[in-house]
CSV table of C-alpha atoms in Angstrom, one decimal:
chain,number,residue,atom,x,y,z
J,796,UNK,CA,0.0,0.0,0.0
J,797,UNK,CA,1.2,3.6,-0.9
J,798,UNK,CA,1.6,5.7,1.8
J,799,UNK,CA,0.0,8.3,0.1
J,800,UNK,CA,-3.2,6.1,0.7
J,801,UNK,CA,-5.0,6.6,4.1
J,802,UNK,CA,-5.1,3.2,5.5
J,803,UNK,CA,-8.5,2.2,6.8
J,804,UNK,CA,-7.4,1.6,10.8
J,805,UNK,CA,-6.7,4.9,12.1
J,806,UNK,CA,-7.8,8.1,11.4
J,807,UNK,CA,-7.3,10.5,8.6
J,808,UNK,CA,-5.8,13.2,10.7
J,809,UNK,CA,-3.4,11.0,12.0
J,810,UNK,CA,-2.7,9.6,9.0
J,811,UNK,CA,-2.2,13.1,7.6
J,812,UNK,CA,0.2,13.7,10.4
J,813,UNK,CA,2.6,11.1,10.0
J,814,UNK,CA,3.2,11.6,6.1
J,815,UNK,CA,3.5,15.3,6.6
J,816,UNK,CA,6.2,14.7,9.5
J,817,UNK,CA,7.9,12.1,7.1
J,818,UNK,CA,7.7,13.4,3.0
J,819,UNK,CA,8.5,17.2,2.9
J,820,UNK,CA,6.3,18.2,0.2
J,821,UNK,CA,3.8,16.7,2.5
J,822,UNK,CA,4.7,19.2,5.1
J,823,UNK,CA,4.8,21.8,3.1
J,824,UNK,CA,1.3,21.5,1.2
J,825,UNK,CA,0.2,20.9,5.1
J,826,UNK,CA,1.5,24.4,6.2
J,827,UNK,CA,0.3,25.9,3.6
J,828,UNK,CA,-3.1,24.8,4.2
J,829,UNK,CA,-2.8,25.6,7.7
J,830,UNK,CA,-1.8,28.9,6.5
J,831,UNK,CA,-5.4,29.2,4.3
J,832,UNK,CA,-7.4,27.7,7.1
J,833,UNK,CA,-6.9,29.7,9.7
J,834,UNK,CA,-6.3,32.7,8.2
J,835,UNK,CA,-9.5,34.0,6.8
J,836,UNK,CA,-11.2,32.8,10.2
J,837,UNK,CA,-8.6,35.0,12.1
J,838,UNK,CA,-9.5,37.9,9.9
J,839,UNK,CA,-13.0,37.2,10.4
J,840,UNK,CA,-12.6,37.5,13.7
J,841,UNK,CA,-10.0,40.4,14.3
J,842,UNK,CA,-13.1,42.4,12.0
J,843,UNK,CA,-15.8,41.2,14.6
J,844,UNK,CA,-13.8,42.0,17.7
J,845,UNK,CA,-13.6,45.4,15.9
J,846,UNK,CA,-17.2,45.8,15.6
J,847,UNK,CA,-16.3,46.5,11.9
J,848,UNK,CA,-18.4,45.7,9.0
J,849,UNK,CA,-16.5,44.4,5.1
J,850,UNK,CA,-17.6,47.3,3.9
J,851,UNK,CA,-16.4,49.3,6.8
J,852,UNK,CA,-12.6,47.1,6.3
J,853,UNK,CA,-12.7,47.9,2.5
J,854,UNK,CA,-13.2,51.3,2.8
J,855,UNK,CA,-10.1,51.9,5.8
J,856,UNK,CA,-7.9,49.6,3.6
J,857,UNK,CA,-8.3,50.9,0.7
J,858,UNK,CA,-9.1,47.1,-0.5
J,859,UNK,CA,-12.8,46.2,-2.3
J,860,UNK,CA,-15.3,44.6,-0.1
J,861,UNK,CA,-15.0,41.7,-2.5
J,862,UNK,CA,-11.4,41.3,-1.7
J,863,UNK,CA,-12.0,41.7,2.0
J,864,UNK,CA,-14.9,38.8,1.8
J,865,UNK,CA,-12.5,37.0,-0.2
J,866,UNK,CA,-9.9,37.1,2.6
J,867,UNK,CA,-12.5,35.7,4.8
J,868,UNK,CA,-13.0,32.9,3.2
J,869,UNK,CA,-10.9,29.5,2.7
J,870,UNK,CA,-9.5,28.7,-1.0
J,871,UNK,CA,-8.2,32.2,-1.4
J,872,UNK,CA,-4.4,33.1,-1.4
J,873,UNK,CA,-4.3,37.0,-0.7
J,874,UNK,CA,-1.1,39.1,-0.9
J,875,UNK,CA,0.9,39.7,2.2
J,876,UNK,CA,0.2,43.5,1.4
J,877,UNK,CA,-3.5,43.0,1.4
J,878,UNK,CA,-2.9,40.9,4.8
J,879,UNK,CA,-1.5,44.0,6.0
J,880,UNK,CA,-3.5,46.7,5.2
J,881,UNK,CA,-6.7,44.4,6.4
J,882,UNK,CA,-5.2,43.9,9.3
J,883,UNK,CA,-4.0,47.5,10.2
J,884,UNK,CA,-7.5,49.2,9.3
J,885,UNK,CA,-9.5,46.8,11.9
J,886,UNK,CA,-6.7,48.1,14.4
J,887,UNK,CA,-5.0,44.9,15.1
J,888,UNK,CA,-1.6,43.8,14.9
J,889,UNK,CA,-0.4,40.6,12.8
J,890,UNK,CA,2.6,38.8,14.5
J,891,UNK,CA,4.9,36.1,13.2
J,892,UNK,CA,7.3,34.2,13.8
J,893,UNK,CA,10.2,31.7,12.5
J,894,UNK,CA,10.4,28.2,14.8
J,895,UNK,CA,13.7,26.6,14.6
J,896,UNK,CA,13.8,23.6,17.0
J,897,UNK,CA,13.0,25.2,20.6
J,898,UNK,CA,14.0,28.6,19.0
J,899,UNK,CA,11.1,31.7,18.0
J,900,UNK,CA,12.8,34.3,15.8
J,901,UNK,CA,10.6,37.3,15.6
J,902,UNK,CA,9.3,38.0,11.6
J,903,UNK,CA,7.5,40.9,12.8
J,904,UNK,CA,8.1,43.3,15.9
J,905,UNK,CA,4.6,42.4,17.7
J,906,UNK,CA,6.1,38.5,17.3
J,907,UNK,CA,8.6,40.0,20.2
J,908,UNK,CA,5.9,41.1,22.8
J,909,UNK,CA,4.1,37.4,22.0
J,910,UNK,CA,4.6,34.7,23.5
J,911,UNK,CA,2.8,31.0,23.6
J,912,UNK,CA,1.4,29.6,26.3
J,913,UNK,CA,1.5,25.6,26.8
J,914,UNK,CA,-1.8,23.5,26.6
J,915,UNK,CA,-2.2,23.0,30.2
J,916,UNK,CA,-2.5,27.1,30.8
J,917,UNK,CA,-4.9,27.1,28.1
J,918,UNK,CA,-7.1,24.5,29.7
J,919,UNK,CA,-6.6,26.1,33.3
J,920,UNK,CA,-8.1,29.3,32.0
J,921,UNK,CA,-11.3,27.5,30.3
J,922,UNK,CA,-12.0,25.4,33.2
J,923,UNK,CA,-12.3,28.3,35.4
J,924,UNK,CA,-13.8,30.8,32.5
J,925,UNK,CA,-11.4,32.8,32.1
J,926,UNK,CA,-9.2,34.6,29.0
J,927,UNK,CA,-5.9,32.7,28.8
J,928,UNK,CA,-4.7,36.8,29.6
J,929,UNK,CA,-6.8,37.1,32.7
J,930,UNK,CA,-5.8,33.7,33.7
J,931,UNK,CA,-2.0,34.7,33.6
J,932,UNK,CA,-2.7,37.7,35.1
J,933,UNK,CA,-3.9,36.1,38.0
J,934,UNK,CA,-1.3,33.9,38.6
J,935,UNK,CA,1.3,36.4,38.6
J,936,UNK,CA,-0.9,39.0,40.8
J,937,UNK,CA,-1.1,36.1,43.5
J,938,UNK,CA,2.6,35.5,43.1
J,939,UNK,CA,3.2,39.0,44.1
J,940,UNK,CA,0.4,39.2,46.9
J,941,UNK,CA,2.4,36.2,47.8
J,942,UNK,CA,6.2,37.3,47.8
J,943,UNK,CA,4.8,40.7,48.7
J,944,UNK,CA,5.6,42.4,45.8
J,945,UNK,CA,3.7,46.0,45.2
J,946,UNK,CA,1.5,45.6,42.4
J,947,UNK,CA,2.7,45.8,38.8
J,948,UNK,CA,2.5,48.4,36.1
């Protein structure tokens, strides 16, 4: 059997996995889809959180509302540029960044005040309700109360 084939035990995503961790044109078509699946769905949502409206994007970007529904939705490959300029007229920042090994290289400067939390912070912060930010902040706010540290800026 190729192993381009999904085999019928398992599952596809794990199938999909293991042949992108093992061909590297594999891995590559997989981080480019990544790239185009989460994407528009980020923009979507940067625009929402903005209260902002395509039209509303289009007009501060300079862009046509049918590029800016375009960018929201999967299948589309928009210019870095466009990215940008969507990006910046909702207000937001994009950050990037390079991962060699345990190594983040910044690839834009918000990429430097970012940082990535591991799973289990994520999952703290659900199960009691809270923003992985407001969850963090907790934690180091009792740290200090703790040490007795005067509050932070």
């Amino acid at each position: 059997m190729s192993q381009h084939i999904p085999p019928e035990d398992g599952t596809f995503l794990e199938w999909l996995d293991q042949l992108a961790s093992s061909d590297s044109e594999a891995r590559q078509a997989a981080l480019d889809e990544e790239v185009h699946l989460y994407l528009p769905a980020a923009l979507r949502r940067a625009r929402e959180a903005s209260g902002m409206t395509q039209e509303m994007v289009a007009e501060a970007s300079g862009l046509r509302q049918s590029a800016v529904s375009r960018m929201e939705r999967t299948g589309h490959n928009p210019t870095m540029a466009s990215v940008m300029r969507y990006v910046d007229a909702v207000g937001a920042e994009l950050a990037m960044n390079i991962v060699v090994g345990e190594q983040q290289i910044p690839a834009t400067r918000s990429a430097e005040r970012t940082i990535s939390l591991p799973s289990e912070i994520l999952e703290r912060a659900a199960a009691r309700g809270l923003t992985p930010r407001a969850y963090v902040l907790g934690c180091i706010a009792r740290d200090d109360a703790r040490q007795g540290v005067a509050g932070r800026p």
